[in-house]
CSV table of C-alpha atoms in Angstrom, one decimal:
chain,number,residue,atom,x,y,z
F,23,UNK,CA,-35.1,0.2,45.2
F,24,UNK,CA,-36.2,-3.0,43.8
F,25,UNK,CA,-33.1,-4.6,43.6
F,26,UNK,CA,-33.6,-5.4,39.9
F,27,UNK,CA,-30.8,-4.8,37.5
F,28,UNK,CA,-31.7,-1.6,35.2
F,29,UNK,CA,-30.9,-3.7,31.9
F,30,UNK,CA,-33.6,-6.4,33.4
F,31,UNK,CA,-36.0,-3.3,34.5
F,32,UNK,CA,-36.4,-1.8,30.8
F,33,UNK,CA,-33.7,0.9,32.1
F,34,UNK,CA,-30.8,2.2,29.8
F,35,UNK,CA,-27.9,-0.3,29.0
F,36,UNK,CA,-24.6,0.5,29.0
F,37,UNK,CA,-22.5,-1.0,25.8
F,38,UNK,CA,-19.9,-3.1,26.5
F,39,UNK,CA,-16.6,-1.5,25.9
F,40,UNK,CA,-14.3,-2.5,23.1
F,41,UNK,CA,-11.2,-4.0,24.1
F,42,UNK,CA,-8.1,-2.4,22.2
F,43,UNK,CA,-6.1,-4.5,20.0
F,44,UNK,CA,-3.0,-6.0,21.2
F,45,UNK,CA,0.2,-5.9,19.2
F,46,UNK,CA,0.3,-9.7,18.2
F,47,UNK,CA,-2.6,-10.2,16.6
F,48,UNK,CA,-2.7,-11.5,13.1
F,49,UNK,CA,-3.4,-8.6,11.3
F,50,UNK,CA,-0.3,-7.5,12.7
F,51,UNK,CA,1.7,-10.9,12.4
F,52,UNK,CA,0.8,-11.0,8.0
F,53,UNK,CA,2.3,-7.4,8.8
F,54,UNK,CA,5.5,-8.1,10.7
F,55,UNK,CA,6.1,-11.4,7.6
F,56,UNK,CA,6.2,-8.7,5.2
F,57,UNK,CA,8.9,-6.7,6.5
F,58,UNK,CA,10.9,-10.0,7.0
F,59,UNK,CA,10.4,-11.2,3.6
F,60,UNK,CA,11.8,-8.0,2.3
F,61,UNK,CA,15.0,-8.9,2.9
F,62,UNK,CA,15.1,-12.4,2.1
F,63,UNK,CA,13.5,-11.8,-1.2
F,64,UNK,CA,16.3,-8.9,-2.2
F,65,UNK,CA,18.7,-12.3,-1.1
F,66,UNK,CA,17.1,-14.9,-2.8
F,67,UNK,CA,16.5,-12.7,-6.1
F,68,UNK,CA,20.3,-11.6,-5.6
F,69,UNK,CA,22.0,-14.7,-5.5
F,70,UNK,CA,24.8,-15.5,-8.1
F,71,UNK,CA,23.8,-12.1,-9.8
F,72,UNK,CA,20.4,-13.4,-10.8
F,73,UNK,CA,20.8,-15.3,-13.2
F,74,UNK,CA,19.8,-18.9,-10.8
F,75,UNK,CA,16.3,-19.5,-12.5
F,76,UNK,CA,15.8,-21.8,-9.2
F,77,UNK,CA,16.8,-19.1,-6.4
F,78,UNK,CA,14.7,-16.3,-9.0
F,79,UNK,CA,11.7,-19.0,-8.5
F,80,UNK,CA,12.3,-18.8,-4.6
F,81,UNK,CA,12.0,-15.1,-4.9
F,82,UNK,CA,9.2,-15.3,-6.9
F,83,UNK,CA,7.3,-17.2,-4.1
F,84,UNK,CA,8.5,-14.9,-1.0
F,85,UNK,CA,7.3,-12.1,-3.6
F,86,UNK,CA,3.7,-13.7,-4.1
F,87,UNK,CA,3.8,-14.4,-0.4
F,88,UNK,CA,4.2,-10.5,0.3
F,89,UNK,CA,1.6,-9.8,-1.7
F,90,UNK,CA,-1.4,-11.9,-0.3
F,91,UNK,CA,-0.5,-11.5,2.8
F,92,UNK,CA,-0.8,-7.2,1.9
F,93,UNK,CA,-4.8,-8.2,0.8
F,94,UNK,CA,-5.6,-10.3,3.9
F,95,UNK,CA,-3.8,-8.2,6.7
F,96,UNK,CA,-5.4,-4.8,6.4
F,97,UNK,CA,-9.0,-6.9,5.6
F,98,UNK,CA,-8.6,-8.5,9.0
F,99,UNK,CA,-7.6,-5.5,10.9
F,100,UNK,CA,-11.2,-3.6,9.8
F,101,UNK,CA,-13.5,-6.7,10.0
F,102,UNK,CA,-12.3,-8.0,13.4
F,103,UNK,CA,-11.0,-4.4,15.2
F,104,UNK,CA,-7.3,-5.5,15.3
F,105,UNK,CA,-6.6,-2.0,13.9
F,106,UNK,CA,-3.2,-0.3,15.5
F,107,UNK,CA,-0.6,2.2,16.3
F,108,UNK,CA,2.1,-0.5,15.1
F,109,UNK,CA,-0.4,-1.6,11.9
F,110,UNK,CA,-1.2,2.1,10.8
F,111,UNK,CA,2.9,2.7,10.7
F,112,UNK,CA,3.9,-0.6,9.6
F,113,UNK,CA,1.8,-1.5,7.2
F,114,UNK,CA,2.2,1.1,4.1
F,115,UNK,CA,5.9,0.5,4.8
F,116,UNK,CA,5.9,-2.9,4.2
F,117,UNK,CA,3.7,-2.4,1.0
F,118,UNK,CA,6.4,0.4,0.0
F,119,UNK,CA,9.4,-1.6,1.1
F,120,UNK,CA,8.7,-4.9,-1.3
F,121,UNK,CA,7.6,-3.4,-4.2
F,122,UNK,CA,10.8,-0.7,-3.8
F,123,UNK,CA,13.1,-3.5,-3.4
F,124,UNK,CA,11.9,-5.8,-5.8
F,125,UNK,CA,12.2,-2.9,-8.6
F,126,UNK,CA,15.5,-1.7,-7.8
F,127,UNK,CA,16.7,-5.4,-7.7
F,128,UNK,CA,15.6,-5.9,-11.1
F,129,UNK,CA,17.3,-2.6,-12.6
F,130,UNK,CA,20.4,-3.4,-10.5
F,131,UNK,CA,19.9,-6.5,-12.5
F,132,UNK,CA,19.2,-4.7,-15.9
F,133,UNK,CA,15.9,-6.4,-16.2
F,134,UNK,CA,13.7,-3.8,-15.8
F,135,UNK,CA,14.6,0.1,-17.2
F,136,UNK,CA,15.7,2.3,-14.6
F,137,UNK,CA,13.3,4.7,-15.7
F,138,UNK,CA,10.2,2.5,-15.0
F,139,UNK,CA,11.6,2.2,-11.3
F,140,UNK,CA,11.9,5.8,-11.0
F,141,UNK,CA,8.7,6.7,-12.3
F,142,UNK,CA,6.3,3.9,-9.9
F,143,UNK,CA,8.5,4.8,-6.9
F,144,UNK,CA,8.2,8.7,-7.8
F,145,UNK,CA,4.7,8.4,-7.4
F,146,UNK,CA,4.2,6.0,-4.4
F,147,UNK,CA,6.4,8.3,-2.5
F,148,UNK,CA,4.8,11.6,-3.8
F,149,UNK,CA,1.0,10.3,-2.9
F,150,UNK,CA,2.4,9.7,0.5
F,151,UNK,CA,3.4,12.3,0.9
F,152,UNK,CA,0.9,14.0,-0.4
F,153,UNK,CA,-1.6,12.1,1.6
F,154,UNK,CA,0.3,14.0,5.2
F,155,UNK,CA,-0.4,17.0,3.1
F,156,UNK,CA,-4.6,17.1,2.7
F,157,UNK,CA,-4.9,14.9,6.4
F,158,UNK,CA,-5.8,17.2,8.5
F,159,UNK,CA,-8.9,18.4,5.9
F,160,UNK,CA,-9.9,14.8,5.3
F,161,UNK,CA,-8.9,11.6,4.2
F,162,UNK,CA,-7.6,10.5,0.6
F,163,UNK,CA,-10.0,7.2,0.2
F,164,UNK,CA,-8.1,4.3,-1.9
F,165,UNK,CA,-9.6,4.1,-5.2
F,166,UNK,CA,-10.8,1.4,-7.3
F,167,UNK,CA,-8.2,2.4,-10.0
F,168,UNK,CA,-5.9,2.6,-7.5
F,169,UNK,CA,-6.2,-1.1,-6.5
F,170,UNK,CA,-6.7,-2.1,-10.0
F,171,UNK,CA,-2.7,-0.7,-10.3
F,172,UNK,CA,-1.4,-2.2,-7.2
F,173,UNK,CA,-2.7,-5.8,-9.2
F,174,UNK,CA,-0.7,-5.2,-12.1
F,175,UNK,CA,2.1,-3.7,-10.7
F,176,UNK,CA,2.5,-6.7,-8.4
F,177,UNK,CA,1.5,-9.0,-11.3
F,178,UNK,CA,4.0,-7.2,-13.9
F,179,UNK,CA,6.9,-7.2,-11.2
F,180,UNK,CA,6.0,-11.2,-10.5
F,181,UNK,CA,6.5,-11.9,-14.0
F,182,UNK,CA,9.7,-10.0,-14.4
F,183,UNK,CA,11.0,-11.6,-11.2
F,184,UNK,CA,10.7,-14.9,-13.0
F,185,UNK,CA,13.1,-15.9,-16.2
F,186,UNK,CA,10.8,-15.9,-18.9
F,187,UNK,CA,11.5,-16.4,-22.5
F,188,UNK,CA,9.2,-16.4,-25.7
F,189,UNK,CA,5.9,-14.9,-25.9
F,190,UNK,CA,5.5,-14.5,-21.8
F,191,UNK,CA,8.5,-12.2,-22.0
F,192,UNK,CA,6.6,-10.2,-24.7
F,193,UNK,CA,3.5,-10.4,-22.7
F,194,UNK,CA,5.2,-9.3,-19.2
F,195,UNK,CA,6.6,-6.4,-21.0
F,196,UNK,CA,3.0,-5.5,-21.9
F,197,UNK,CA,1.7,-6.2,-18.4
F,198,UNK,CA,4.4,-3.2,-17.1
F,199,UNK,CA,3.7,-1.1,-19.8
F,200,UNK,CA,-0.1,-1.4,-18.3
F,201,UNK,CA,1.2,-0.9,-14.9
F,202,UNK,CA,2.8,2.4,-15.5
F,203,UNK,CA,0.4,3.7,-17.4
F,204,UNK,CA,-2.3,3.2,-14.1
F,205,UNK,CA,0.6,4.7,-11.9
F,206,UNK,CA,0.6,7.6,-13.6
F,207,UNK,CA,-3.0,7.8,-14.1
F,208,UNK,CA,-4.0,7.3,-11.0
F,209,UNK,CA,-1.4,9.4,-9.6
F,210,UNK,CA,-3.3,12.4,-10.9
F,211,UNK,CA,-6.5,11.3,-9.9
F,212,UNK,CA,-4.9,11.4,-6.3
F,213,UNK,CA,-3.5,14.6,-6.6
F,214,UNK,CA,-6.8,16.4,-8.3
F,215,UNK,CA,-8.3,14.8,-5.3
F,216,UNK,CA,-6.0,16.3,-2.8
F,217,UNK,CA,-6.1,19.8,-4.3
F,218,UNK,CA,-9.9,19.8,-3.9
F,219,UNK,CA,-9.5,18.8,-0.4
F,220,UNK,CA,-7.3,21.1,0.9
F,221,UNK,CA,-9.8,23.9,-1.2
F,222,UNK,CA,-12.8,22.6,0.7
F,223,UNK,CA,-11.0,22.3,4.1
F,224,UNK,CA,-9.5,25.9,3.7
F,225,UNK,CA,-12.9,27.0,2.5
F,226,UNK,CA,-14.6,25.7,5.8
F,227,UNK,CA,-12.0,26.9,8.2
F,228,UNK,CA,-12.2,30.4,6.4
F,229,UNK,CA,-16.3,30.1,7.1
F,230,UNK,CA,-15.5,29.2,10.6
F,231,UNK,CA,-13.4,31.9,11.1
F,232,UNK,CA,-15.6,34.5,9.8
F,233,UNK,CA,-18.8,32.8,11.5
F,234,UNK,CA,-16.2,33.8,14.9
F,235,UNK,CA,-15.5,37.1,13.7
F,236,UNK,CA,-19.3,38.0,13.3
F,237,UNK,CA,-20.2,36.0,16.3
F,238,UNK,CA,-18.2,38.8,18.3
């Protein structure tokens, strides 16, 4: 033996393993804001029945806070490895539990049709579960147009959070009529997608199967 380290010798190196993400990291932090600001949005929208433009304007901002923080926090998790248990759970809830409150406030509030509510939280909670459906044949990959609709819902639920009057009430109605239109939209895409998944993963373990059966 020379006494020489392998790495220094030309020999094989060994990577240096990954440490796993802790809990508090910020990824997780923008996370666990979220899930607070739920509730003190539903509060501050709330107060004196809604109709205290400065408490809606407060809303507005936790709202708006929600909703960046729902860009940066997943971004950070995949570009720094801060992906977790906790962030994989938490996070889709947190997405799910702001817009769901903020559009059952407003229809509690008779701002927004109940039908509209119904219709975006029908099909959040049927791609989930749709999504638990397909995984174990593959993974439904988030979409362009998918993204595209989480911008104007959050946009169009912003501006109805908000008292407008005038032309930007006219235009926020627009806005949502836009934003339901790419919920459903791309609510189909996702389930045409999952359908052909789940063919191509039963075809595959019906190949396997016979590949077994032959192999015997």
């Amino acid at each position: 033996m020379t006494g020489v380290p392998a790495s220094a010798a030309g020999g094989p190196r060994t990577a240096p393993a990954v440490r796993p993400a802790g809990l508090w990291n910020i990824a997780n932090v923008l996370t666990m804001l979220r899930l607070v600001l739920v509730p003190a949005f539903v509060l501050l929208l709330m107060h004196d029945n809604g109709t205290d433009r400065a408490w809606r304007a407060f809303a507005w901002a936790a709202f708006a806070i929600a909703m960046i923080t729902d860009v940066f926090d997943g971004h950070l998790a995949r570009t720094y490895n801060l992906v977790t248990d906790f962030g994989k759970i938490a996070d889709p809830i947190a997405d799910k539990a702001i817009m769901g409150a903020a559009l059952i406030c407003l229809s509690v509030l008779g701002d927004l049709p109940w039908w509209v509510t119904g219709v975006i939280l029908f099909r959040e909670l049927g791609i989930t579960l749709m999504r638990f459906w397909v995984i174990k044949h593959g993974v439904i990959p988030a979409s362009r147009g998918g993204k595209i609709k989480t911008l104007a819902q959050g946009t169009a639920v912003g501006m109805y959070v908000l008292v407008l009057t005038g032309p930007l009430a006219t235009f926020r109605w627009w806005v949502m009529a836009a934003a339901v239109v790419l919920t459903v939209a791309t609510g189909l895409d996702y389930v045409r997608q999952a359908v052909v998944l789940r063919r191509a993963g039963l075809a595959r373990e019906r190949a396997a199967r016979a590949e077994q059966d032959t192999a015997r």
